[in-house]
Amino acid sequence: MLQSAQSPCQHGPAWPCSASALGTVPRHPQETPGTTTGVRSPASAASNPAPAALAVGHPSASKLLGTPGRREHAGRLPRGPSQRKPCRAVARGLILRCPAAGGAAPPLPEEDCMKLNPSFVGIALSALLAVDLWASKRLGVCAAEGSAWGSARPLMKVIEVSGHGVPWLLGTAYGLCRSGSAATREVLLNLLFALLLDLVLVAVVKGLVKRRRPTHNKMDMFVTISVDKYSFPSGHATRAALVCRFVLHHLVLAVPLRVLVVLWALIVGISRVMLGRHNVTDVLFGLLLGYMLYSVVEYCWLSPLSAPALFALWSH
């Protein structure tokens, strides 16, 4: 039984009937058999076009043709693997499993990755290092004979020797041998202990940090050892601060002499930068380390009761 081409389909005008698209229409109950035809008229096809892609996707077509009822728009085919849009997580640079891609995206090269949130400590240390190198180079006015203050270089080298460890060790040992009182021997013995402790501690820190000396430094220093090729911390600054605090606490001096001792310690530290031996931070840390090291010496103070063997040795 056939139906007229102009009659509406039972599924509504939005989806053309699949049977109409196939050229046959079912018979409408109100029409007479004489008015039906077996094919669609040209006028009917023009007034109600039915693309084959839409007709096949209609649910009625699935019943008639036995095909799955998939609603596909005309002219649009299913996307293949190469036509799929990239996963939004991959587009943002995140390494996540994308269900559309079916796996994990390849990681980006390390040099192409940008740190959007660098640590504050890293930024502060980089800025401090840059300022330290710049200031050290500008203040190295006696680093060579042709520098801005090259004529003052011999004086700076005398100050350098005054803060060296060898003169202080030899002078303390000589005074300890020539001392005639127990109180003087006790003070000098602890000063010798402080100087030796300073040498060991500075050598250990230099060996661990291994910071090279400034590039404008001339390696013409007085009596050096292997670790003296490193600059952090300044041994002269450490020793100057240690000796300064030791002398102020254990020697009775007039006020002008106390001021001169403090100025000597500061000048020794400044001379290290002017000669180009150290950076500014090397000297500042050295002064702080020497100041704190005296507290260790006070805590480990040697006396005839705590170290009787040492005092017996020097008394003879």
PDB file of C-alpha atoms in Angstrom:
ATOM      1  CA  MET A   1       0.000   0.000   0.000  1.00  0.00           C
ATOM      2  CA  LEU A   2       1.356   3.445  -0.980  1.00  0.00           C
ATOM      3  CA  GLN A   3       0.770   6.945   0.366  1.00  0.00           C
ATOM      4  CA  SER A   4       0.567  10.332  -1.349  1.00  0.00           C
ATOM      5  CA  ALA A   5       3.794  12.353  -1.568  1.00  0.00           C
ATOM      6  CA  GLN A   6       2.140  15.554  -0.275  1.00  0.00           C
ATOM      7  CA  SER A   7       0.856  13.997   2.969  1.00  0.00           C
ATOM      8  CA  PRO A   8       2.866  14.733   6.131  1.00  0.00           C
ATOM      9  CA  CYS A   9       4.859  11.974   7.736  1.00  0.00           C
ATOM     10  CA  GLN A  10       3.813  10.699  11.096  1.00  0.00           C
ATOM     11  CA  HIS A  11       7.152  11.726  12.579  1.00  0.00           C
ATOM     12  CA  GLY A  12       6.624  15.409  11.823  1.00  0.00           C
ATOM     13  CA  PRO A  13       7.927  17.861   9.216  1.00  0.00           C
ATOM     14  CA  ALA A  14      11.305  18.320  10.864  1.00  0.00           C
ATOM     15  CA  TRP A  15      12.576  14.918   9.744  1.00  0.00           C
ATOM     16  CA  PRO A  16      11.505  13.739   6.309  1.00  0.00           C
ATOM     17  CA  CYS A  17      10.177  10.270   6.240  1.00  0.00           C
ATOM     18  CA  SER A  18      12.729   7.664   5.292  1.00  0.00           C
ATOM     19  CA  ALA A  19      10.307   5.946   3.035  1.00  0.00           C
ATOM     20  CA  SER A  20       9.813   9.225   1.138  1.00  0.00           C
ATOM     21  CA  ALA A  21      13.506   9.471   0.610  1.00  0.00           C
ATOM     22  CA  LEU A  22      13.474   5.976  -0.829  1.00  0.00           C
ATOM     23  CA  GLY A  23      10.860   6.937  -3.417  1.00  0.00           C
ATOM     24  CA  THR A  24       7.917   5.169  -1.760  1.00  0.00           C
ATOM     25  CA  VAL A  25       5.451   6.566   0.709  1.00  0.00           C
ATOM     26  CA  PRO A  26       3.046   4.627   2.876  1.00  0.00           C
ATOM     27  CA  ARG A  27      -0.634   5.031   2.232  1.00  0.00           C
ATOM     28  CA  HIS A  28      -2.482   7.621   4.274  1.00  0.00           C
ATOM     29  CA  PRO A  29      -5.645   6.295   5.843  1.00  0.00           C
ATOM     30  CA  GLN A  30      -7.824   9.129   4.417  1.00  0.00           C
ATOM     31  CA  GLU A  31      -6.649   8.879   0.830  1.00  0.00           C
ATOM     32  CA  THR A  32      -8.202   6.739  -1.842  1.00  0.00           C
ATOM     33  CA  PRO A  33      -6.222   4.125  -3.619  1.00  0.00           C
ATOM     34  CA  GLY A  34      -6.602   5.935  -6.914  1.00  0.00           C
ATOM     35  CA  THR A  35      -4.630   8.998  -5.927  1.00  0.00           C
ATOM     36  CA  THR A  36      -1.466   7.227  -4.870  1.00  0.00           C
ATOM     37  CA  THR A  37       1.686   6.831  -6.877  1.00  0.00           C
ATOM     38  CA  GLY A  38       4.775   4.669  -6.514  1.00  0.00           C
ATOM     39  CA  VAL A  39       7.378   7.447  -6.838  1.00  0.00           C
ATOM     40  CA  ARG A  40       7.794  11.022  -5.606  1.00  0.00           C
ATOM     41  CA  SER A  41       6.695  13.756  -7.917  1.00  0.00           C
ATOM     42  CA  PRO A  42       9.142  16.525  -8.886  1.00  0.00           C
ATOM     43  CA  ALA A  43       6.994  19.094  -7.140  1.00  0.00           C
ATOM     44  CA  SER A  44       6.986  17.098  -3.944  1.00  0.00           C
ATOM     45  CA  ALA A  45      10.763  16.681  -4.059  1.00  0.00           C
ATOM     46  CA  ALA A  46      11.272  20.399  -4.555  1.00  0.00           C
ATOM     47  CA  SER A  47       8.930  21.433  -1.738  1.00  0.00           C
ATOM     48  CA  ASN A  48      10.278  18.936   0.811  1.00  0.00           C
ATOM     49  CA  PRO A  49      13.892  18.003   0.061  1.00  0.00           C
ATOM     50  CA  ALA A  50      15.233  15.004   1.913  1.00  0.00           C
ATOM     51  CA  PRO A  51      18.969  14.384   1.699  1.00  0.00           C
ATOM     52  CA  ALA A  52      19.925  10.777   1.837  1.00  0.00           C
ATOM     53  CA  ALA A  53      22.257  11.385   4.786  1.00  0.00           C
ATOM     54  CA  LEU A  54      19.402  12.773   6.852  1.00  0.00           C
ATOM     55  CA  ALA A  55      16.972  10.149   5.750  1.00  0.00           C
ATOM     56  CA  VAL A  56      19.231   7.302   6.617  1.00  0.00           C
ATOM     57  CA  GLY A  57      19.913   8.781  10.041  1.00  0.00           C
ATOM     58  CA  HIS A  58      16.243   9.061  10.920  1.00  0.00           C
ATOM     59  CA  PRO A  59      14.846   6.519  13.359  1.00  0.00           C
ATOM     60  CA  SER A  60      12.269   5.399  10.840  1.00  0.00           C
ATOM     61  CA  ALA A  61      14.980   4.637   8.336  1.00  0.00           C
ATOM     62  CA  SER A  62      16.720   2.453  10.874  1.00  0.00           C
ATOM     63  CA  LYS A  63      13.587   0.415  11.224  1.00  0.00           C
ATOM     64  CA  LEU A  64      13.104   0.054   7.478  1.00  0.00           C
ATOM     65  CA  LEU A  65      16.694  -0.380   6.405  1.00  0.00           C
ATOM     66  CA  GLY A  66      18.078  -2.080   9.480  1.00  0.00           C
ATOM     67  CA  THR A  67      20.827   0.526   9.973  1.00  0.00           C
ATOM     68  CA  PRO A  68      21.699   2.149  13.336  1.00  0.00           C
ATOM     69  CA  GLY A  69      19.878   5.389  13.950  1.00  0.00           C
ATOM     70  CA  ARG A  70      22.746   7.958  14.085  1.00  0.00           C
ATOM     71  CA  ARG A  71      21.857  11.590  13.624  1.00  0.00           C
ATOM     72  CA  GLU A  72      24.592  13.026  11.422  1.00  0.00           C
ATOM     73  CA  HIS A  73      24.405  16.470   9.909  1.00  0.00           C
ATOM     74  CA  ALA A  74      24.627  16.688   6.168  1.00  0.00           C
ATOM     75  CA  GLY A  75      28.146  17.049   4.882  1.00  0.00           C
ATOM     76  CA  ARG A  76      29.821  16.256   8.254  1.00  0.00           C
ATOM     77  CA  LEU A  77      31.657  12.988   8.668  1.00  0.00           C
ATOM     78  CA  PRO A  78      33.027  11.500  11.898  1.00  0.00           C
ATOM     79  CA  ARG A  79      36.463  12.818  12.748  1.00  0.00           C
ATOM     80  CA  GLY A  80      39.395  10.497  12.343  1.00  0.00           C
ATOM     81  CA  PRO A  81      42.302  10.271  14.782  1.00  0.00           C
ATOM     82  CA  SER A  82      44.257  12.905  12.853  1.00  0.00           C
ATOM     83  CA  GLN A  83      41.286  15.342  12.740  1.00  0.00           C
ATOM     84  CA  ARG A  84      40.548  15.382  16.447  1.00  0.00           C
ATOM     85  CA  LYS A  85      41.159  18.565  18.342  1.00  0.00           C
ATOM     86  CA  PRO A  86      44.114  18.487  20.723  1.00  0.00           C
ATOM     87  CA  CYS A  87      43.329  17.866  24.323  1.00  0.00           C
ATOM     88  CA  ARG A  88      42.865  21.075  26.274  1.00  0.00           C
ATOM     89  CA  ALA A  89      45.287  19.902  28.970  1.00  0.00           C
ATOM     90  CA  VAL A  90      48.029  19.231  26.378  1.00  0.00           C
ATOM     91  CA  ALA A  91      47.442  22.622  24.757  1.00  0.00           C
ATOM     92  CA  ARG A  92      48.051  24.243  28.100  1.00  0.00           C
ATOM     93  CA  GLY A  93      51.345  22.403  28.586  1.00  0.00           C
ATOM     94  CA  LEU A  94      50.140  19.992  31.253  1.00  0.00           C
ATOM     95  CA  ILE A  95      51.215  16.376  31.102  1.00  0.00           C
ATOM     96  CA  LEU A  96      47.911  14.624  31.721  1.00  0.00           C
ATOM     97  CA  ARG A  97      46.241  11.622  30.221  1.00  0.00           C
ATOM     98  CA  CYS A  98      43.900  12.858  27.552  1.00  0.00           C
ATOM     99  CA  PRO A  99      40.938  10.610  26.847  1.00  0.00           C
ATOM    100  CA  ALA A 100      40.620  12.000  23.320  1.00  0.00           C
ATOM    101  CA  ALA A 101      44.228  11.229  22.449  1.00  0.00           C
ATOM    102  CA  GLY A 102      44.083   7.859  24.141  1.00  0.00           C
ATOM    103  CA  GLY A 103      47.362   8.247  26.070  1.00  0.00           C
ATOM    104  CA  ALA A 104      49.882  10.625  27.637  1.00  0.00           C
ATOM    105  CA  ALA A 105      51.242  13.562  25.654  1.00  0.00           C
ATOM    106  CA  PRO A 106      55.017  13.662  25.143  1.00  0.00           C
ATOM    107  CA  PRO A 107      56.787  15.867  27.728  1.00  0.00           C
ATOM    108  CA  LEU A 108      58.194  19.192  26.633  1.00  0.00           C
ATOM    109  CA  PRO A 109      61.983  19.653  26.453  1.00  0.00           C
ATOM    110  CA  GLU A 110      63.451  21.087  29.633  1.00  0.00           C
ATOM    111  CA  GLU A 111      64.860  24.139  27.874  1.00  0.00           C
ATOM    112  CA  ASP A 112      61.384  25.010  26.517  1.00  0.00           C
ATOM    113  CA  CYS A 113      59.788  24.981  29.967  1.00  0.00           C
ATOM    114  CA  MET A 114      59.362  28.352  31.654  1.00  0.00           C
ATOM    115  CA  LYS A 115      59.212  28.744  35.420  1.00  0.00           C
ATOM    116  CA  LEU A 116      56.295  31.064  36.039  1.00  0.00           C
ATOM    117  CA  ASN A 117      56.811  31.086  39.823  1.00  0.00           C
ATOM    118  CA  PRO A 118      60.557  31.241  40.604  1.00  0.00           C
ATOM    119  CA  SER A 119      61.393  31.113  44.281  1.00  0.00           C
ATOM    120  CA  PHE A 120      61.888  34.368  46.138  1.00  0.00           C
ATOM    121  CA  VAL A 121      65.067  33.046  47.752  1.00  0.00           C
ATOM    122  CA  GLY A 122      66.600  32.276  44.339  1.00  0.00           C
ATOM    123  CA  ILE A 123      65.811  35.756  43.033  1.00  0.00           C
ATOM    124  CA  ALA A 124      67.204  37.405  46.174  1.00  0.00           C
ATOM    125  CA  LEU A 125      70.436  35.384  46.066  1.00  0.00           C
ATOM    126  CA  SER A 126      70.975  36.128  42.369  1.00  0.00           C
ATOM    127  CA  ALA A 127      70.446  39.841  42.951  1.00  0.00           C
ATOM    128  CA  LEU A 128      72.775  39.819  45.968  1.00  0.00           C
ATOM    129  CA  LEU A 129      75.490  38.034  43.993  1.00  0.00           C
ATOM    130  CA  ALA A 130      75.235  40.525  41.137  1.00  0.00           C
ATOM    131  CA  VAL A 131      75.488  43.508  43.511  1.00  0.00           C
ATOM    132  CA  ASP A 132      78.384  41.853  45.355  1.00  0.00           C
ATOM    133  CA  LEU A 133      80.426  41.322  42.183  1.00  0.00           C
ATOM    134  CA  TRP A 134      79.704  44.830  40.928  1.00  0.00           C
ATOM    135  CA  ALA A 135      80.623  46.512  44.232  1.00  0.00           C
ATOM    136  CA  SER A 136      83.757  44.394  44.682  1.00  0.00           C
ATOM    137  CA  LYS A 137      85.050  45.364  41.254  1.00  0.00           C
ATOM    138  CA  ARG A 138      84.323  49.032  41.806  1.00  0.00           C
ATOM    139  CA  LEU A 139      86.021  49.034  45.225  1.00  0.00           C
ATOM    140  CA  GLY A 140      89.131  47.158  44.031  1.00  0.00           C
ATOM    141  CA  VAL A 141      91.013  50.419  43.513  1.00  0.00           C
ATOM    142  CA  CYS A 142      94.363  48.978  44.647  1.00  0.00           C
ATOM    143  CA  ALA A 143      94.163  45.672  42.798  1.00  0.00           C
ATOM    144  CA  ALA A 144      97.071  46.602  40.510  1.00  0.00           C
ATOM    145  CA  GLU A 145      99.696  49.304  40.123  1.00  0.00           C
ATOM    146  CA  GLY A 146      97.728  50.834  37.284  1.00  0.00           C
ATOM    147  CA  SER A 147      94.479  51.006  39.263  1.00  0.00           C
ATOM    148  CA  ALA A 148      92.870  54.228  40.462  1.00  0.00           C
ATOM    149  CA  TRP A 149      94.678  54.058  43.816  1.00  0.00           C
ATOM    150  CA  GLY A 150      97.592  51.954  42.660  1.00  0.00           C
ATOM    151  CA  SER A 151     100.079  54.135  44.557  1.00  0.00           C
ATOM    152  CA  ALA A 152      98.500  53.047  47.865  1.00  0.00           C
ATOM    153  CA  ARG A 153      98.980  49.372  47.092  1.00  0.00           C
ATOM    154  CA  PRO A 154     102.236  49.017  49.161  1.00  0.00           C
ATOM    155  CA  LEU A 155     100.465  50.429  52.223  1.00  0.00           C
ATOM    156  CA  MET A 156      97.552  48.035  51.716  1.00  0.00           C
ATOM    157  CA  LYS A 157      99.980  45.122  51.555  1.00  0.00           C
ATOM    158  CA  VAL A 158     101.507  46.151  54.890  1.00  0.00           C
ATOM    159  CA  ILE A 159      98.033  46.097  56.414  1.00  0.00           C
ATOM    160  CA  GLU A 160      97.550  42.704  54.790  1.00  0.00           C
ATOM    161  CA  VAL A 161     100.619  41.323  56.564  1.00  0.00           C
ATOM    162  CA  SER A 162      99.419  42.756  59.894  1.00  0.00           C
ATOM    163  CA  GLY A 163      96.318  40.566  59.673  1.00  0.00           C
ATOM    164  CA  HIS A 164      98.068  37.440  58.411  1.00  0.00           C
ATOM    165  CA  GLY A 165      98.066  34.305  60.545  1.00  0.00           C
ATOM    166  CA  VAL A 166     101.804  33.617  60.490  1.00  0.00           C
ATOM    167  CA  PRO A 167     102.907  36.797  62.352  1.00  0.00           C
ATOM    168  CA  TRP A 168     100.190  36.328  64.951  1.00  0.00           C
ATOM    169  CA  LEU A 169     101.044  32.657  65.549  1.00  0.00           C
ATOM    170  CA  LEU A 170     104.770  33.354  65.853  1.00  0.00           C
ATOM    171  CA  GLY A 171     104.260  36.375  68.092  1.00  0.00           C
ATOM    172  CA  THR A 172     101.876  34.526  70.406  1.00  0.00           C
ATOM    173  CA  ALA A 173     104.179  31.505  70.686  1.00  0.00           C
ATOM    174  CA  TYR A 174     107.165  33.764  71.461  1.00  0.00           C
ATOM    175  CA  GLY A 175     105.237  35.638  74.143  1.00  0.00           C
ATOM    176  CA  LEU A 176     104.084  32.374  75.652  1.00  0.00           C
ATOM    177  CA  CYS A 177     107.653  31.168  75.922  1.00  0.00           C
ATOM    178  CA  ARG A 178     108.870  34.428  77.453  1.00  0.00           C
ATOM    179  CA  SER A 179     105.981  34.956  79.846  1.00  0.00           C
ATOM    180  CA  GLY A 180     106.759  34.884  83.552  1.00  0.00           C
ATOM    181  CA  SER A 181     103.329  34.859  85.153  1.00  0.00           C
ATOM    182  CA  ALA A 182     100.610  32.238  85.154  1.00  0.00           C
ATOM    183  CA  ALA A 183      97.914  34.774  84.254  1.00  0.00           C
ATOM    184  CA  THR A 184      99.818  35.932  81.141  1.00  0.00           C
ATOM    185  CA  ARG A 185     100.456  32.352  80.070  1.00  0.00           C
ATOM    186  CA  GLU A 186      96.764  31.564  80.432  1.00  0.00           C
ATOM    187  CA  VAL A 187      95.727  34.480  78.229  1.00  0.00           C
ATOM    188  CA  LEU A 188      98.385  33.790  75.587  1.00  0.00           C
ATOM    189  CA  LEU A 189      97.652  30.071  75.548  1.00  0.00           C
ATOM    190  CA  ASN A 190      93.983  30.751  74.863  1.00  0.00           C
ATOM    191  CA  LEU A 191      94.935  33.286  72.179  1.00  0.00           C
ATOM    192  CA  LEU A 192      97.072  30.614  70.520  1.00  0.00           C
ATOM    193  CA  PHE A 193      94.156  28.193  70.736  1.00  0.00           C
ATOM    194  CA  ALA A 194      91.862  30.808  69.167  1.00  0.00           C
ATOM    195  CA  LEU A 195      94.255  31.447  66.267  1.00  0.00           C
ATOM    196  CA  LEU A 196      94.624  27.737  65.522  1.00  0.00           C
ATOM    197  CA  LEU A 197      90.866  27.238  65.692  1.00  0.00           C
ATOM    198  CA  ASP A 198      90.423  30.150  63.295  1.00  0.00           C
ATOM    199  CA  LEU A 199      92.858  28.650  60.779  1.00  0.00           C
ATOM    200  CA  VAL A 200      91.154  25.266  60.810  1.00  0.00           C
ATOM    201  CA  LEU A 201      87.620  26.648  60.574  1.00  0.00           C
ATOM    202  CA  VAL A 202      88.381  29.053  57.711  1.00  0.00           C
ATOM    203  CA  ALA A 203      90.222  26.331  55.767  1.00  0.00           C
ATOM    204  CA  VAL A 204      87.259  23.958  56.133  1.00  0.00           C
ATOM    205  CA  VAL A 205      84.716  26.547  54.989  1.00  0.00           C
ATOM    206  CA  LYS A 206      86.871  27.574  52.036  1.00  0.00           C
ATOM    207  CA  GLY A 207      87.252  23.953  50.989  1.00  0.00           C
ATOM    208  CA  LEU A 208      83.498  23.396  51.177  1.00  0.00           C
ATOM    209  CA  VAL A 209      82.342  26.577  49.434  1.00  0.00           C
ATOM    210  CA  LYS A 210      85.180  26.772  46.870  1.00  0.00           C
ATOM    211  CA  ARG A 211      84.428  30.288  45.728  1.00  0.00           C
ATOM    212  CA  ARG A 212      87.112  31.634  43.445  1.00  0.00           C
ATOM    213  CA  ARG A 213      88.853  34.892  44.175  1.00  0.00           C
ATOM    214  CA  PRO A 214      87.897  37.974  42.106  1.00  0.00           C
ATOM    215  CA  THR A 215      89.207  38.006  38.555  1.00  0.00           C
ATOM    216  CA  HIS A 216      91.046  41.304  39.114  1.00  0.00           C
ATOM    217  CA  ASN A 217      93.128  39.870  41.980  1.00  0.00           C
ATOM    218  CA  LYS A 218      96.880  39.386  41.618  1.00  0.00           C
ATOM    219  CA  MET A 219      98.127  36.211  43.306  1.00  0.00           C
ATOM    220  CA  ASP A 220     101.055  37.898  45.065  1.00  0.00           C
ATOM    221  CA  MET A 221      99.826  37.250  48.595  1.00  0.00           C
ATOM    222  CA  PHE A 222     102.072  36.683  51.581  1.00  0.00           C
ATOM    223  CA  VAL A 223     102.585  32.981  52.538  1.00  0.00           C
ATOM    224  CA  THR A 224      99.653  31.075  51.025  1.00  0.00           C
ATOM    225  CA  ILE A 225      98.536  27.456  51.179  1.00  0.00           C
ATOM    226  CA  SER A 226      96.368  25.383  48.837  1.00  0.00           C
ATOM    227  CA  VAL A 227      92.978  26.579  50.131  1.00  0.00           C
ATOM    228  CA  ASP A 228      94.028  30.219  49.789  1.00  0.00           C
ATOM    229  CA  LYS A 229      93.030  30.110  46.127  1.00  0.00           C
ATOM    230  CA  TYR A 230      89.453  30.320  47.418  1.00  0.00           C
ATOM    231  CA  SER A 231      88.022  33.521  48.819  1.00  0.00           C
ATOM    232  CA  PHE A 232      85.018  32.707  51.012  1.00  0.00           C
ATOM    233  CA  PRO A 233      85.339  33.660  53.796  1.00  0.00           C
ATOM    234  CA  SER A 234      88.163  36.142  54.282  1.00  0.00           C
ATOM    235  CA  GLY A 235      90.653  34.682  56.746  1.00  0.00           C
ATOM    236  CA  HIS A 236      92.127  38.109  57.440  1.00  0.00           C
ATOM    237  CA  ALA A 237      88.710  39.529  58.328  1.00  0.00           C
ATOM    238  CA  THR A 238      87.888  36.540  60.528  1.00  0.00           C
ATOM    239  CA  ARG A 239      91.184  36.809  62.370  1.00  0.00           C
ATOM    240  CA  ALA A 240      90.935  40.592  62.763  1.00  0.00           C
ATOM    241  CA  ALA A 241      87.474  40.374  64.347  1.00  0.00           C
ATOM    242  CA  LEU A 242      88.555  37.504  66.612  1.00  0.00           C
ATOM    243  CA  VAL A 243      91.726  39.230  67.823  1.00  0.00           C
ATOM    244  CA  CYS A 244      89.938  42.549  68.263  1.00  0.00           C
ATOM    245  CA  ARG A 245      87.295  41.071  70.540  1.00  0.00           C
ATOM    246  CA  PHE A 246      89.864  38.996  72.404  1.00  0.00           C
ATOM    247  CA  VAL A 247      92.131  41.988  73.107  1.00  0.00           C
ATOM    248  CA  LEU A 248      89.245  44.217  74.199  1.00  0.00           C
ATOM    249  CA  HIS A 249      88.057  41.618  76.701  1.00  0.00           C
ATOM    250  CA  HIS A 250      91.388  40.505  78.217  1.00  0.00           C
ATOM    251  CA  LEU A 251      93.702  43.497  78.037  1.00  0.00           C
ATOM    252  CA  VAL A 252      93.325  46.673  79.989  1.00  0.00           C
ATOM    253  CA  LEU A 253      93.746  49.458  77.428  1.00  0.00           C
ATOM    254  CA  ALA A 254      93.034  53.146  77.346  1.00  0.00           C
ATOM    255  CA  VAL A 255      90.126  54.380  75.295  1.00  0.00           C
ATOM    256  CA  PRO A 256      92.276  55.676  72.386  1.00  0.00           C
ATOM    257  CA  LEU A 257      93.998  52.316  72.134  1.00  0.00           C
ATOM    258  CA  ARG A 258      90.668  50.490  72.174  1.00  0.00           C
ATOM    259  CA  VAL A 259      89.472  52.703  69.330  1.00  0.00           C
ATOM    260  CA  LEU A 260      92.655  51.985  67.385  1.00  0.00           C
ATOM    261  CA  VAL A 261      92.145  48.226  67.809  1.00  0.00           C
ATOM    262  CA  VAL A 262      88.621  48.475  66.383  1.00  0.00           C
ATOM    263  CA  LEU A 263      89.804  50.672  63.501  1.00  0.00           C
ATOM    264  CA  TRP A 264      92.604  48.220  62.734  1.00  0.00           C
ATOM    265  CA  ALA A 265      90.114  45.353  62.406  1.00  0.00           C
ATOM    266  CA  LEU A 266      87.894  47.392  60.087  1.00  0.00           C
ATOM    267  CA  ILE A 267      90.813  48.597  57.957  1.00  0.00           C
ATOM    268  CA  VAL A 268      92.075  45.036  57.549  1.00  0.00           C
ATOM    269  CA  GLY A 269      88.666  44.020  56.217  1.00  0.00           C
ATOM    270  CA  ILE A 270      88.446  47.023  53.857  1.00  0.00           C
ATOM    271  CA  SER A 271      91.976  46.438  52.554  1.00  0.00           C
ATOM    272  CA  ARG A 272      90.989  42.961  51.395  1.00  0.00           C
ATOM    273  CA  VAL A 273      88.417  44.434  49.015  1.00  0.00           C
ATOM    274  CA  MET A 274      90.658  47.311  47.902  1.00  0.00           C
ATOM    275  CA  LEU A 275      93.449  44.874  47.018  1.00  0.00           C
ATOM    276  CA  GLY A 276      91.020  42.752  45.044  1.00  0.00           C
ATOM    277  CA  ARG A 277      91.657  39.719  47.263  1.00  0.00           C
ATOM    278  CA  HIS A 278      88.032  39.223  48.285  1.00  0.00           C
ATOM    279  CA  ASN A 279      84.494  40.183  47.436  1.00  0.00           C
ATOM    280  CA  VAL A 280      82.461  42.311  49.813  1.00  0.00           C
ATOM    281  CA  THR A 281      80.430  39.362  51.103  1.00  0.00           C
ATOM    282  CA  ASP A 282      83.622  37.417  51.856  1.00  0.00           C
ATOM    283  CA  VAL A 283      84.772  40.166  54.216  1.00  0.00           C
ATOM    284  CA  LEU A 284      81.376  40.713  55.841  1.00  0.00           C
ATOM    285  CA  PHE A 285      80.931  37.017  56.550  1.00  0.00           C
ATOM    286  CA  GLY A 286      84.520  36.808  57.800  1.00  0.00           C
ATOM    287  CA  LEU A 287      83.968  39.612  60.305  1.00  0.00           C
ATOM    288  CA  LEU A 288      80.786  37.970  61.532  1.00  0.00           C
ATOM    289  CA  LEU A 289      82.438  34.559  61.785  1.00  0.00           C
ATOM    290  CA  GLY A 290      85.391  35.942  63.768  1.00  0.00           C
ATOM    291  CA  TYR A 291      83.089  37.767  66.142  1.00  0.00           C
ATOM    292  CA  MET A 292      81.123  34.575  66.816  1.00  0.00           C
ATOM    293  CA  LEU A 293      84.251  32.454  67.047  1.00  0.00           C
ATOM    294  CA  TYR A 294      85.365  34.346  70.121  1.00  0.00           C
ATOM    295  CA  SER A 295      82.254  33.085  71.922  1.00  0.00           C
ATOM    296  CA  VAL A 296      83.413  29.533  71.212  1.00  0.00           C
ATOM    297  CA  VAL A 297      86.839  30.343  72.634  1.00  0.00           C
ATOM    298  CA  GLU A 298      85.257  31.768  75.785  1.00  0.00           C
ATOM    299  CA  TYR A 299      83.118  28.667  76.146  1.00  0.00           C
ATOM    300  CA  CYS A 300      86.161  26.394  75.757  1.00  0.00           C
ATOM    301  CA  TRP A 301      88.465  28.565  77.826  1.00  0.00           C
ATOM    302  CA  LEU A 302      91.628  26.756  78.842  1.00  0.00           C
ATOM    303  CA  SER A 303      92.685  27.043  82.456  1.00  0.00           C
ATOM    304  CA  PRO A 304      95.125  25.212  84.786  1.00  0.00           C
ATOM    305  CA  LEU A 305      92.142  23.226  86.025  1.00  0.00           C
ATOM    306  CA  SER A 306      90.747  22.217  82.596  1.00  0.00           C
ATOM    307  CA  ALA A 307      94.115  21.657  80.861  1.00  0.00           C
ATOM    308  CA  PRO A 308      96.825  21.106  83.522  1.00  0.00           C
ATOM    309  CA  ALA A 309      99.109  19.255  81.116  1.00  0.00           C
ATOM    310  CA  LEU A 310      99.377  22.214  78.750  1.00  0.00           C
ATOM    311  CA  PHE A 311     100.145  24.666  81.527  1.00  0.00           C
ATOM    312  CA  ALA A 312     102.706  22.307  83.001  1.00  0.00           C
ATOM    313  CA  LEU A 313     104.393  22.068  79.597  1.00  0.00           C
ATOM    314  CA  TRP A 314     104.651  25.823  79.117  1.00  0.00           C
ATOM    315  CA  SER A 315     105.638  26.503  82.735  1.00  0.00           C
ATOM    316  CA  HIS A 316     108.855  24.553  82.240  1.00  0.00           C
TER     317      HIS A 316
END
